[in-house]
Coordinates of C-alpha atoms and ligand atoms in Angstrom, one line a residue:
X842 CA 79.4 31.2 4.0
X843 CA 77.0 28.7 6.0
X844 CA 75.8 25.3 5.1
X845 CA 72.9 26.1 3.4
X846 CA 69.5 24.4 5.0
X847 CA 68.0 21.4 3.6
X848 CA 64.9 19.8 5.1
X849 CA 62.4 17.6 4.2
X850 CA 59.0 16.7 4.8
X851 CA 58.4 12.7 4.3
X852 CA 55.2 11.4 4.5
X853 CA 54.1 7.4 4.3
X854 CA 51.7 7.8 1.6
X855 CA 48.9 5.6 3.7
X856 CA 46.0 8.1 3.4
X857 CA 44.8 12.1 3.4
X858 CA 47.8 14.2 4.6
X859 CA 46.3 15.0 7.7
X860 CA 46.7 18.0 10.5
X861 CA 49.8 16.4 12.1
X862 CA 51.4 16.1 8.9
X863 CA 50.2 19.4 7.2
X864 CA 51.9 21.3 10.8
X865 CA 54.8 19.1 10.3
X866 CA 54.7 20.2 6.4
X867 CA 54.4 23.4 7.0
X868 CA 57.4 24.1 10.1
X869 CA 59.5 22.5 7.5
X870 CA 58.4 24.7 4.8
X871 CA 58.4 28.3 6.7
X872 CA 61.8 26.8 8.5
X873 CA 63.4 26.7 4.8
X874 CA 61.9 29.6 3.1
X875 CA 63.0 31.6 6.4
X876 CA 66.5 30.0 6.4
X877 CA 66.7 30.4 2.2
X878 CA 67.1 26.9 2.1
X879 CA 65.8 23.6 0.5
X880 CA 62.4 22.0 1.1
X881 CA 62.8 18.6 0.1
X882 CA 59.2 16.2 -0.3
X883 CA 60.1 12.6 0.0
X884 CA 57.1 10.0 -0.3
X885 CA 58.2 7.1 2.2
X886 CA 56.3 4.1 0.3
X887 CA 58.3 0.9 1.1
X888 CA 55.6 -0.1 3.3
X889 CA 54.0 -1.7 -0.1
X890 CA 50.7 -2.9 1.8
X891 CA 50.0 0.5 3.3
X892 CA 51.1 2.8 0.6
X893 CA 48.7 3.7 -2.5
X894 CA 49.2 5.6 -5.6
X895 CA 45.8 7.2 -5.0
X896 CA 47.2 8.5 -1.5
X897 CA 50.5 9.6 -2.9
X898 CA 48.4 11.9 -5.1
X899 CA 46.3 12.8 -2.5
X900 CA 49.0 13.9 -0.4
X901 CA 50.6 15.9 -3.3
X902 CA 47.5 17.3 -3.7
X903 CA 46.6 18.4 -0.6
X904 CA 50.3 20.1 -0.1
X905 CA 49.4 21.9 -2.8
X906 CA 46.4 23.1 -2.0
X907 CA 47.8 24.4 0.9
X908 CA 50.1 26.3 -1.1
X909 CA 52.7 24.4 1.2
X910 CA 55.6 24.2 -2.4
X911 CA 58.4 21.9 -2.7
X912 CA 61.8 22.6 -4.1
X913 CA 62.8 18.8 -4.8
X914 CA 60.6 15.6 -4.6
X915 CA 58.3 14.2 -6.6
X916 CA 56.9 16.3 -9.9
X917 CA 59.6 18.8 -9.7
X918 CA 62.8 16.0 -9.2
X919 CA 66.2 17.5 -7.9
X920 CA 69.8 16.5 -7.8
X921 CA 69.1 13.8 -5.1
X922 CA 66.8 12.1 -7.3
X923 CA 64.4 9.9 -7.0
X924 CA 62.6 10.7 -4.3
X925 CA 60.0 8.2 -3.2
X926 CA 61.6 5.1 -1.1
X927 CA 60.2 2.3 -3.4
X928 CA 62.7 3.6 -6.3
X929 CA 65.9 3.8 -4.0
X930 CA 66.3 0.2 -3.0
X931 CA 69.6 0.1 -4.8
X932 CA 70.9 3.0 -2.7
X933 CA 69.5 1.1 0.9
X934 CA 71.3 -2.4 -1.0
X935 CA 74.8 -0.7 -1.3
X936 CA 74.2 0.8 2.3
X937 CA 73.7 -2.3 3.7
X938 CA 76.5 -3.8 2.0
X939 CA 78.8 -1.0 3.5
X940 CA 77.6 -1.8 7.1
X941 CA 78.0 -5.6 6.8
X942 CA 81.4 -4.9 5.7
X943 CA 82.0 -2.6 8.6
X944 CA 80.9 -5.2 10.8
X945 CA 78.0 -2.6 12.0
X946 CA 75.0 -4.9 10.7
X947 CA 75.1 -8.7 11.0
X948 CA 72.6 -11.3 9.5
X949 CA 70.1 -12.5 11.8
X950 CA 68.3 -15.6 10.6
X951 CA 65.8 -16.5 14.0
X952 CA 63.0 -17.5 13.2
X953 CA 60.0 -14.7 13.7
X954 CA 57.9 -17.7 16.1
X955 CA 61.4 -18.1 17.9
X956 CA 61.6 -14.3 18.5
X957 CA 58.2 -13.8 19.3
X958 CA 57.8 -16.9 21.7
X959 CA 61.3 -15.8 23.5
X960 CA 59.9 -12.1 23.6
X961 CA 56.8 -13.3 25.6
X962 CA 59.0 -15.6 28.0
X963 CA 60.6 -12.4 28.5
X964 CA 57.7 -10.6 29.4
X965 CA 56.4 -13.1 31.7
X966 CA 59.8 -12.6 33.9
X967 CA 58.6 -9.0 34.1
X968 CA 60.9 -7.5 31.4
X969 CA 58.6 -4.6 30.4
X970 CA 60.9 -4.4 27.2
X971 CA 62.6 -7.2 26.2
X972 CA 65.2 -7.0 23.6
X973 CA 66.7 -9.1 20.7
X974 CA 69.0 -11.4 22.8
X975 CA 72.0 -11.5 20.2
X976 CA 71.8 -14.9 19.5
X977 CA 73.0 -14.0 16.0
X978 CA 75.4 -11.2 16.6
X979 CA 78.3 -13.6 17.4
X980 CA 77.6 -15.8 14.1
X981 CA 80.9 -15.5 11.8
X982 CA 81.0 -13.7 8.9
X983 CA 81.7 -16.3 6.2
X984 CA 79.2 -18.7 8.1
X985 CA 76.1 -16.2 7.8
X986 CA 77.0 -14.9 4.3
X987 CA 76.9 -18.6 3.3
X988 CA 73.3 -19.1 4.9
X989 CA 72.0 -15.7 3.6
X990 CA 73.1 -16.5 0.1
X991 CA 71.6 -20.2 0.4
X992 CA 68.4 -18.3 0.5
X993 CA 68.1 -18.9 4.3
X994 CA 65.2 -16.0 5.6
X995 CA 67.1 -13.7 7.2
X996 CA 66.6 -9.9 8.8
X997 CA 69.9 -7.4 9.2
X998 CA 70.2 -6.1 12.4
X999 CA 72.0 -3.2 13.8
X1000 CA 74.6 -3.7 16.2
X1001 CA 74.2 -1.3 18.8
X1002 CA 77.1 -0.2 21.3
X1003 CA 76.5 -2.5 24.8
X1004 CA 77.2 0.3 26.7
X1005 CA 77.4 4.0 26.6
X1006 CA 74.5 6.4 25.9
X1007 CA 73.3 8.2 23.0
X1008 CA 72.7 11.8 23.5
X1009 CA 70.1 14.4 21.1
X1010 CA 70.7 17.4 21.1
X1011 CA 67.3 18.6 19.9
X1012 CA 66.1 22.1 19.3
X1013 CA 63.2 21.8 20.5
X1014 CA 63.3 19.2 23.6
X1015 CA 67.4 20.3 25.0
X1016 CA 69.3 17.5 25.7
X1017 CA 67.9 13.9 26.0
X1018 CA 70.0 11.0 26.5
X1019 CA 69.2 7.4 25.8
X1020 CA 71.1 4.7 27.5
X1021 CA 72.0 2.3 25.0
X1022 CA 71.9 -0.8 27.0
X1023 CA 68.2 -0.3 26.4
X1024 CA 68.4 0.0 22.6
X1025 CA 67.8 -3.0 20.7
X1026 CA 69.7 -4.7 18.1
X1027 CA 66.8 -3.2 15.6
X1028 CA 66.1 -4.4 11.9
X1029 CA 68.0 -2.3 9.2
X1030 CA 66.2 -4.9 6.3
X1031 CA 63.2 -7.9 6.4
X1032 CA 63.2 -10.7 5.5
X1033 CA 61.4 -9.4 2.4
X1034 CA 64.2 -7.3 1.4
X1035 CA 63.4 -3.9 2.0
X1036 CA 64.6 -1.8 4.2
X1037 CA 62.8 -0.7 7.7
X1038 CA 61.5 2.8 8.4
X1039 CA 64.9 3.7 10.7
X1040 CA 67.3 2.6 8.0
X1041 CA 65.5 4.0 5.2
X1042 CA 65.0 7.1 6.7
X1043 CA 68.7 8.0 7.9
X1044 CA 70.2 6.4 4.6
X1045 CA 68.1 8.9 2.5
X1046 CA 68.4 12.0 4.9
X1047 CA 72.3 11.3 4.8
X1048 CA 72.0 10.8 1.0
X1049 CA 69.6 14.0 0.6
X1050 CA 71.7 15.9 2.4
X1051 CA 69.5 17.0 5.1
X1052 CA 70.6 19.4 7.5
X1053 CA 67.9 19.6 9.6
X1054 CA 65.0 17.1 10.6
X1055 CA 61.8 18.8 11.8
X1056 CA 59.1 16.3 13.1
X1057 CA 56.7 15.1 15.6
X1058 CA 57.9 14.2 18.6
X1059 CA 56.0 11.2 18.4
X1060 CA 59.7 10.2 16.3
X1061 CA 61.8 11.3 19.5
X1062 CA 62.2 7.4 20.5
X1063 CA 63.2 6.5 17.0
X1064 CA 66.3 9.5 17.5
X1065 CA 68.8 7.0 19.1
X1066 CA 68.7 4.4 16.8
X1067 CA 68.7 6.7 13.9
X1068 CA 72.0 8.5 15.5
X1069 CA 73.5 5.2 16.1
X1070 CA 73.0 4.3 12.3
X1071 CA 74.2 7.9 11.3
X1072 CA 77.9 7.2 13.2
X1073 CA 78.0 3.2 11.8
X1074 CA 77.5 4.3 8.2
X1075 CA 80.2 7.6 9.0
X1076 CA 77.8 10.4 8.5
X1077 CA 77.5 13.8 10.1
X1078 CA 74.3 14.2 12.4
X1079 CA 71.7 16.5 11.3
X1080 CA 70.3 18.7 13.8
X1081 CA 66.9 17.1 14.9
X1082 CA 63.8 19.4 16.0
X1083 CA 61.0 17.4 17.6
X1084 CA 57.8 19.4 17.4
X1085 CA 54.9 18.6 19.8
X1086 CA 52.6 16.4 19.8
X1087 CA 48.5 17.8 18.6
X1088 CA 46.2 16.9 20.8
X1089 CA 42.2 17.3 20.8
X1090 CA 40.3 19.8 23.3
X1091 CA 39.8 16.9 25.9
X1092 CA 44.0 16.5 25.9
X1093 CA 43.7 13.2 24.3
X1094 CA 45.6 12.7 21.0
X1095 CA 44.0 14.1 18.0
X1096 CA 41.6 11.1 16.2
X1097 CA 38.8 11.4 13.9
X1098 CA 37.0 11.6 17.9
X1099 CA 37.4 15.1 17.8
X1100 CA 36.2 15.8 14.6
X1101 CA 37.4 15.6 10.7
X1102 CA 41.9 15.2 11.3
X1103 CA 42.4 15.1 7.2
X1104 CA 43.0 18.6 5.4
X1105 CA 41.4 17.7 2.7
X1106 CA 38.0 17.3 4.5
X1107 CA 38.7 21.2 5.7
X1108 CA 39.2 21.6 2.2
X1109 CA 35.8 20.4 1.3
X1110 CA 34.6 22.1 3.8
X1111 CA 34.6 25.3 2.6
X1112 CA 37.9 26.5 5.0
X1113 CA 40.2 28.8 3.3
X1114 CA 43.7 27.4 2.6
X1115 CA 45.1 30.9 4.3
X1116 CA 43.2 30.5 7.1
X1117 CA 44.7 27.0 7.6
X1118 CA 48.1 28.1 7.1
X1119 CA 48.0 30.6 9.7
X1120 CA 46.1 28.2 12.5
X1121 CA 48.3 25.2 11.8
X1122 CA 51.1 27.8 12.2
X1123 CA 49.8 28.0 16.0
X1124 CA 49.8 24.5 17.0
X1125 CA 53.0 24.3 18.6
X1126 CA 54.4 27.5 17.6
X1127 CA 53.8 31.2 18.4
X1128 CA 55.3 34.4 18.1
X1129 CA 54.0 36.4 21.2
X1130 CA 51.4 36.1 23.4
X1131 CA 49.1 37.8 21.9
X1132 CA 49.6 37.4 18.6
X1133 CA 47.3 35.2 16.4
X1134 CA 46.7 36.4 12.6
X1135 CA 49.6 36.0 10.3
X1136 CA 49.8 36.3 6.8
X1137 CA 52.2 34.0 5.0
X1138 CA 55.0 36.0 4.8
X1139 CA 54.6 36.8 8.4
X1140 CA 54.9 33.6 9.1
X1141 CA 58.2 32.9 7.1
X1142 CA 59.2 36.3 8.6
X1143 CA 58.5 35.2 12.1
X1144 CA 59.6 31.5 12.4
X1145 CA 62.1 30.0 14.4
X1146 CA 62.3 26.5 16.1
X1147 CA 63.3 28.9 19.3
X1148 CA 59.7 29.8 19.7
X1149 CA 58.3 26.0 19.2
X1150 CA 57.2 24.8 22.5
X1151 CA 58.0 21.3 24.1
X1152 CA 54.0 21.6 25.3
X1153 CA 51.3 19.5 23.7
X1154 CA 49.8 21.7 21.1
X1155 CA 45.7 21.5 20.9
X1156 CA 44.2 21.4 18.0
X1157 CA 40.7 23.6 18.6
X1158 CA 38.1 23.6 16.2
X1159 CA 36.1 26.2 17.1
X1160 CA 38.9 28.4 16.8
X1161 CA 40.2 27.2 13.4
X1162 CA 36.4 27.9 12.2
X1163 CA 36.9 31.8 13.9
X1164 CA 39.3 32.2 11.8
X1165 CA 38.3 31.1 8.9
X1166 CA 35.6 33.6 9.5
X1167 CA 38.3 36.4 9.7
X1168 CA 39.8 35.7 6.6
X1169 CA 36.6 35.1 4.8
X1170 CA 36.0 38.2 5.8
X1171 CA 38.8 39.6 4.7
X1172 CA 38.8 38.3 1.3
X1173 CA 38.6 41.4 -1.4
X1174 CA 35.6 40.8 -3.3
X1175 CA 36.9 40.0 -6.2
X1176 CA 38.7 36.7 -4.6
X1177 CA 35.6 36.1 -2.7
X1178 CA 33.0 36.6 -5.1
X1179 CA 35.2 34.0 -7.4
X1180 CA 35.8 31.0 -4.3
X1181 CA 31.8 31.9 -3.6
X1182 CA 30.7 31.1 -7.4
X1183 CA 32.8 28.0 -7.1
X1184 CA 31.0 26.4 -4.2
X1185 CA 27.5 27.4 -5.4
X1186 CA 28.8 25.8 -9.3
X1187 CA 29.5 22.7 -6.7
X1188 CA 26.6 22.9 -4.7
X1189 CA 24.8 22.9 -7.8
X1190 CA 22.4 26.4 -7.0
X1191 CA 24.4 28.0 -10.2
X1192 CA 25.2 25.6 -13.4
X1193 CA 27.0 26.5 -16.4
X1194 CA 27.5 27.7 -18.5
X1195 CA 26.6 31.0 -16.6
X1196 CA 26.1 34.3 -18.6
X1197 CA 26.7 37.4 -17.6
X1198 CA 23.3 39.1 -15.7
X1199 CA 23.5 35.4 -13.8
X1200 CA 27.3 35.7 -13.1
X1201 CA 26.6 39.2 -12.0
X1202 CA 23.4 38.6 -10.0
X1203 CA 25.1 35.7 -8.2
X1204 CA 28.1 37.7 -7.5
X1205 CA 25.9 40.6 -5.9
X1206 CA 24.1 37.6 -3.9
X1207 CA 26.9 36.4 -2.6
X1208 CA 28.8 39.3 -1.0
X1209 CA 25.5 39.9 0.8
X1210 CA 26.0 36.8 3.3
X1211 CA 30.3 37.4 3.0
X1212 CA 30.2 39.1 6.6
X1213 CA 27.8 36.3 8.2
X1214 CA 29.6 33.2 6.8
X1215 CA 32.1 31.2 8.8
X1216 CA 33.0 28.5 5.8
X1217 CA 32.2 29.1 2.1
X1218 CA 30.4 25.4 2.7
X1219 CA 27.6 27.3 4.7
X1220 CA 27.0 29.2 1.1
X1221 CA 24.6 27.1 -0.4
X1222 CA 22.9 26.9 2.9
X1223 CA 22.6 30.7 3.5
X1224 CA 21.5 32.1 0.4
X1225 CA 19.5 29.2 -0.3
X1226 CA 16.3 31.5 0.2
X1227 CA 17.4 33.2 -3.4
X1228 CA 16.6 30.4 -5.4
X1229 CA 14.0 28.6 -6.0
X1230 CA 10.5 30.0 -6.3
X1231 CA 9.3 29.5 -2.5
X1232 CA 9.9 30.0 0.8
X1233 CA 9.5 27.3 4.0
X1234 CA 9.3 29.2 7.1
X1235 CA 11.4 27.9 9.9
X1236 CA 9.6 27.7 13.4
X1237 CA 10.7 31.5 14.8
X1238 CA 10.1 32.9 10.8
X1239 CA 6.5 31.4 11.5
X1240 CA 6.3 33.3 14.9
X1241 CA 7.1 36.6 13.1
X1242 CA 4.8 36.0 10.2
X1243 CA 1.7 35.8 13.0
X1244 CA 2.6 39.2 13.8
X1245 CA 1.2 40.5 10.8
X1246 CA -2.2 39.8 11.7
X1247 CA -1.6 42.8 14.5
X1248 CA -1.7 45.6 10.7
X1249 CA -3.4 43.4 7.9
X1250 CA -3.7 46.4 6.3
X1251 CA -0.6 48.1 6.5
X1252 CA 0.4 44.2 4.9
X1253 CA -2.2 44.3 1.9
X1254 CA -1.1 47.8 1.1
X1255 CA 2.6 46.9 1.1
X1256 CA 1.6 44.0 -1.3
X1257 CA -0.6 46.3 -3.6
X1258 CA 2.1 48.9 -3.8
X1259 CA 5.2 46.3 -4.3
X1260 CA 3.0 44.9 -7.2
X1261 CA 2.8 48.2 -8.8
X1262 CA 6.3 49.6 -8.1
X1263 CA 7.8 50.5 -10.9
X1264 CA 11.7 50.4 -10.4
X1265 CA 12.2 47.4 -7.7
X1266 CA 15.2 49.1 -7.1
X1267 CA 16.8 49.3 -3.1
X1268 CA 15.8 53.1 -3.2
X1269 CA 12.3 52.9 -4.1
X1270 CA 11.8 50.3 -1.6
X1271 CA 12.9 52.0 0.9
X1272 CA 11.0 55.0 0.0
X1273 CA 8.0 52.9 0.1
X1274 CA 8.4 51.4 3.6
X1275 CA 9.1 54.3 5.2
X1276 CA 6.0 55.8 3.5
X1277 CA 3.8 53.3 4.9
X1278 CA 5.4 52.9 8.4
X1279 CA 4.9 56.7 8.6
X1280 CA 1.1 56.8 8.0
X1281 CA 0.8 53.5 10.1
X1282 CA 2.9 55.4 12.9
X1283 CA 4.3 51.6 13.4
X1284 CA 8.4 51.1 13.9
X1285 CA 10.5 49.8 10.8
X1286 CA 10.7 46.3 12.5
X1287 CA 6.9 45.0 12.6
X1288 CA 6.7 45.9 9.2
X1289 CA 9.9 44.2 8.4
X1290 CA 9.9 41.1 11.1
X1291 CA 7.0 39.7 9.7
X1292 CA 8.2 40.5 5.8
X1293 CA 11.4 39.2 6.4
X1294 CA 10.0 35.7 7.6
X1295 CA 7.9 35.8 4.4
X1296 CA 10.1 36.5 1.9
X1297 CA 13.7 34.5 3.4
X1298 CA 12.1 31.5 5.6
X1299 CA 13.9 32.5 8.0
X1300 CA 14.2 35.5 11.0
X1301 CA 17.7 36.5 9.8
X1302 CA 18.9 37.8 6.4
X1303 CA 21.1 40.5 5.0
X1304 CA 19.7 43.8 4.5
X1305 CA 16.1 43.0 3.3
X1306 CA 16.4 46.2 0.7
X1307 CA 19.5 44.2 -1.1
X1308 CA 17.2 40.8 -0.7
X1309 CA 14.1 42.2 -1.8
X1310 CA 16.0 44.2 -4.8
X1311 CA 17.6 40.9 -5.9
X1312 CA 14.9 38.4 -5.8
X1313 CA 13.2 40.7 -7.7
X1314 CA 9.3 42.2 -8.1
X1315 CA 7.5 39.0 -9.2
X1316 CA 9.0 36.1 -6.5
X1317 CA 8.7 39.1 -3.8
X1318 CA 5.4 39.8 -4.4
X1319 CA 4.6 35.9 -4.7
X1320 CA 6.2 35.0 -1.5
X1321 CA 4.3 38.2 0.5
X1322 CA 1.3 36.3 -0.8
X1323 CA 1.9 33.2 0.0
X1324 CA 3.0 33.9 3.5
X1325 CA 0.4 36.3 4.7
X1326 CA -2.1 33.9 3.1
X1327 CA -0.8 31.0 5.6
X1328 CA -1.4 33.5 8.3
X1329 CA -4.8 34.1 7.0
X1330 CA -4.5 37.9 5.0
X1331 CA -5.9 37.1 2.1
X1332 CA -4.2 39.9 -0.8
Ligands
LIG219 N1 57.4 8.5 7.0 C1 57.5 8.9 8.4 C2 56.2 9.4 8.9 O1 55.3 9.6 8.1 C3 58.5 10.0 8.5 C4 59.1 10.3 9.8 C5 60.2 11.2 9.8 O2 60.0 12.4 9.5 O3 61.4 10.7 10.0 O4 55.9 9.4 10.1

């Protein structure tokens, strides 16, 4: 039987996940769930300055909303236990104590102004890169265990072969070799103690278990140094799968430039989780050419890191909001009508406790503008003409409203017979207009146009019947008044 797959998704807790992280989230999820293996959440939170409880949540939260499920990390545990960095020092401690005693990591105690004023010296000589010139490699072990345990400030370093290259493999990138003359002695720990991102990281995805490391490719110049740790400390390699970078539709890397980058802001925004999944699916990956709605389980069905691309991926709003169209759309009315109520309870239109003719009224409402909407956001904005007692007219509603001075009367009768109607009902309406376009011998539209524009504000609504039917007789017959009276038809 084969290894089963283990891989994790390990966010710095800094902030909103955002749409890097959520694609990077989510090829690790469908990558497990399509290999029946482990999905591990890991919160990476030793920077303490940068990493917040609130963001932690937030990140937690956001995964979830996203429907993007763990199998072991934070809330749910697992065998591998704990699993955010801050409460696994004791594990990076013993680590480090193995690769001292290895002779893999030495102490280095220089002095960060002596580093930094060498570094620039460096510079000025034209080394583009300088490295860590081993002063401290050489120092003897019982000398530098003695300083380190006088409390002298120290780093641990890495001692990385002089010669040789390191190779990845990667899945997604083929074969890229470092030579490791270039690689620097890095720092495993500071002087603070804890550990640095590249020890941390390989000492918990060896300890995890991880079998496979999906991430941005923005980590392929990390690879080296974490493969050089993974043979000092004896462990197997996992196989790495650097996904590409996002960028924005101008090719330049995705920023807050280009428009809202946190998932939570698409949340707020009235996009559908689904519709996320299936465009974050996209950046990077796809199945054909052609190709571009999947369901969930589509998508698990579907993946493979063979079909990531080594390409930039570009992240294009206008086509996240098409689809969110689509799978507003199709929504079955039941789960619409309930994510529609929602945003009107939030935009404050509705307020609860709501009974059941409102519940019902504002379901009806609702699925009238389902086929027009792009985000459940633009909710409160297009059905704002059913609350509320009047109407503004916008500039080209105005325009159409004029045009009833061409038939005041055919208008004045309209507003006579709606007052006297006796079912307001879609049918009787109907009957109605067409009675009166018939003996006007006038088209459906200029007795509509101008009615529409009275009644909605604006020169597009759903079906004016379903409009007319629920704002009911009284506001109807107010707002025909009102507007043919700003045109001058007094009723
Ligand atoms: N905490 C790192 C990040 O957020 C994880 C990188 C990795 O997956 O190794 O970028």
């Amino acid at each position: 039987m084969s290894e089963q797959v283990r891989v994790r998704f390990a966010p710095s807790p800094t902030g909103h996940l955002h749409i890097g992280g959520a694609r990077t989230a989510l090829f690790n999820y469908l990558y497990a769930r399509r290999q029946k293996g482990v999905l591990v959440l890991r919160l990476e939170d030793t920077d303490a300055e940068r990493s917040t409880e609130d963001s932690a949540r937030m990140i937690l939260d956001d995964m979830k909303w996203l429907g993007l499920d763990w199998d072991e990390g934070p809330k749910v545990g697992g065998p591998y236990g704990p699993y955010r960095q801050s409460e696994r020092l004791d594990l990076y401690r013993a680590q480090q104590e193995r690769l001292l005693e290895t002779g893999h990591a030495y102490y280095c105690f220089c002095p960060p102004e002596l580093l930094e004023s060498k570094r620039k010296q460096a510079m000025e000589r034209g080394d583009a890169q300088p490295k860590y010139d081993g002063t401290c490699r050489t120092l003897p072990m019982p000398e530098a265990r003695a300083r380190a345990a006088a409390r002298e400030p120290h780093t641990l370093r890495l001692k990385i072969p002089d010669s040789g290259s390191t190779v990845i493999h990667d899945r997604v990138r083929g074969t890229v070799v470092f030579e490791n003359k270039i690689m620097d002695d890095f720092i495993l720990v500071r002087t603070n103690g804890l550990p640095t991102y590249n020890f941390a990281v390989v000492a918990d995805d060896a300890a995890m278990k991880i079998t496979h490391i999906i991430r941005g490719d923005d980590h392929l110049s990390n690879t080296p140094r974490q493969i050089c740790l993974y043979q000092a400390l004896g462990e197997r390699l996992p196989v790495f799968a650097h996904i590409p970078m996002i960028m924005g539709p101008d090719r330049s890397r995705l920023s807050k430039r280009h428009g809202a980058t946190s998932v939570n802001a698409y949340a707020e925004d009235g996009y559908l989780p689904e519709a996320m999944i299936n465009y974050l699916a996209l950046l990077g990956w796809a199945f054909d050419d052609k190709t571009t709605l999947f369901t969930r389980q589509a998508l698990i069905d579907k993946f493979s890191l063979k079909k990531v691309s080594k390409n930039a991926a570009i992240f294009d709003p206008a086509k996240l909001l098409w689809m969110n169209g689509v799978y507003i759309r199709s929504l079955s009315p039941e789960e619409y009508v309930k994510r529609a109520l929602a945003e009107l309870l939030k935009a404050r239109l509705l307020s609860e406790p709501l009974d059941e003719p409102a519940r019902a009224w504002a379901e009806k409402a609702a699925l009238t503008v389902k086929e027009k909407i792009k985000r459940l956001a633009e909710l409160p904005q297009s059905m704002a003409f059913y609350f509320g007692e009047e109407v503004e007219c916008d500039e080209a509603a105005r325009a159409k409203l004029e045009q009833a001075k061409e038939h005041p009367e055919v208008f004045k009768t309209l507003h006579a017979k709606m007052t006297v109607l006796k079912s307001f009902s879609i049918q009787a309406l109907e009957a109605l207009m067409q009675e009166l376009i018939t003996a006007a011998d006038i088209k459906f539209g200029v007795l509509v146009h101008p009615l529409r524009a009275a009644i909605t504000g604006r020169v597009n609504s759903p079906g004016i019947f379903e409009v007319l039917e629920l704002l009911g007789q009284e506001r109807t017959i107010k707002r025909l008044a009102a507007g043919l009276k700003s045109v001058g038809i007094e009723v």
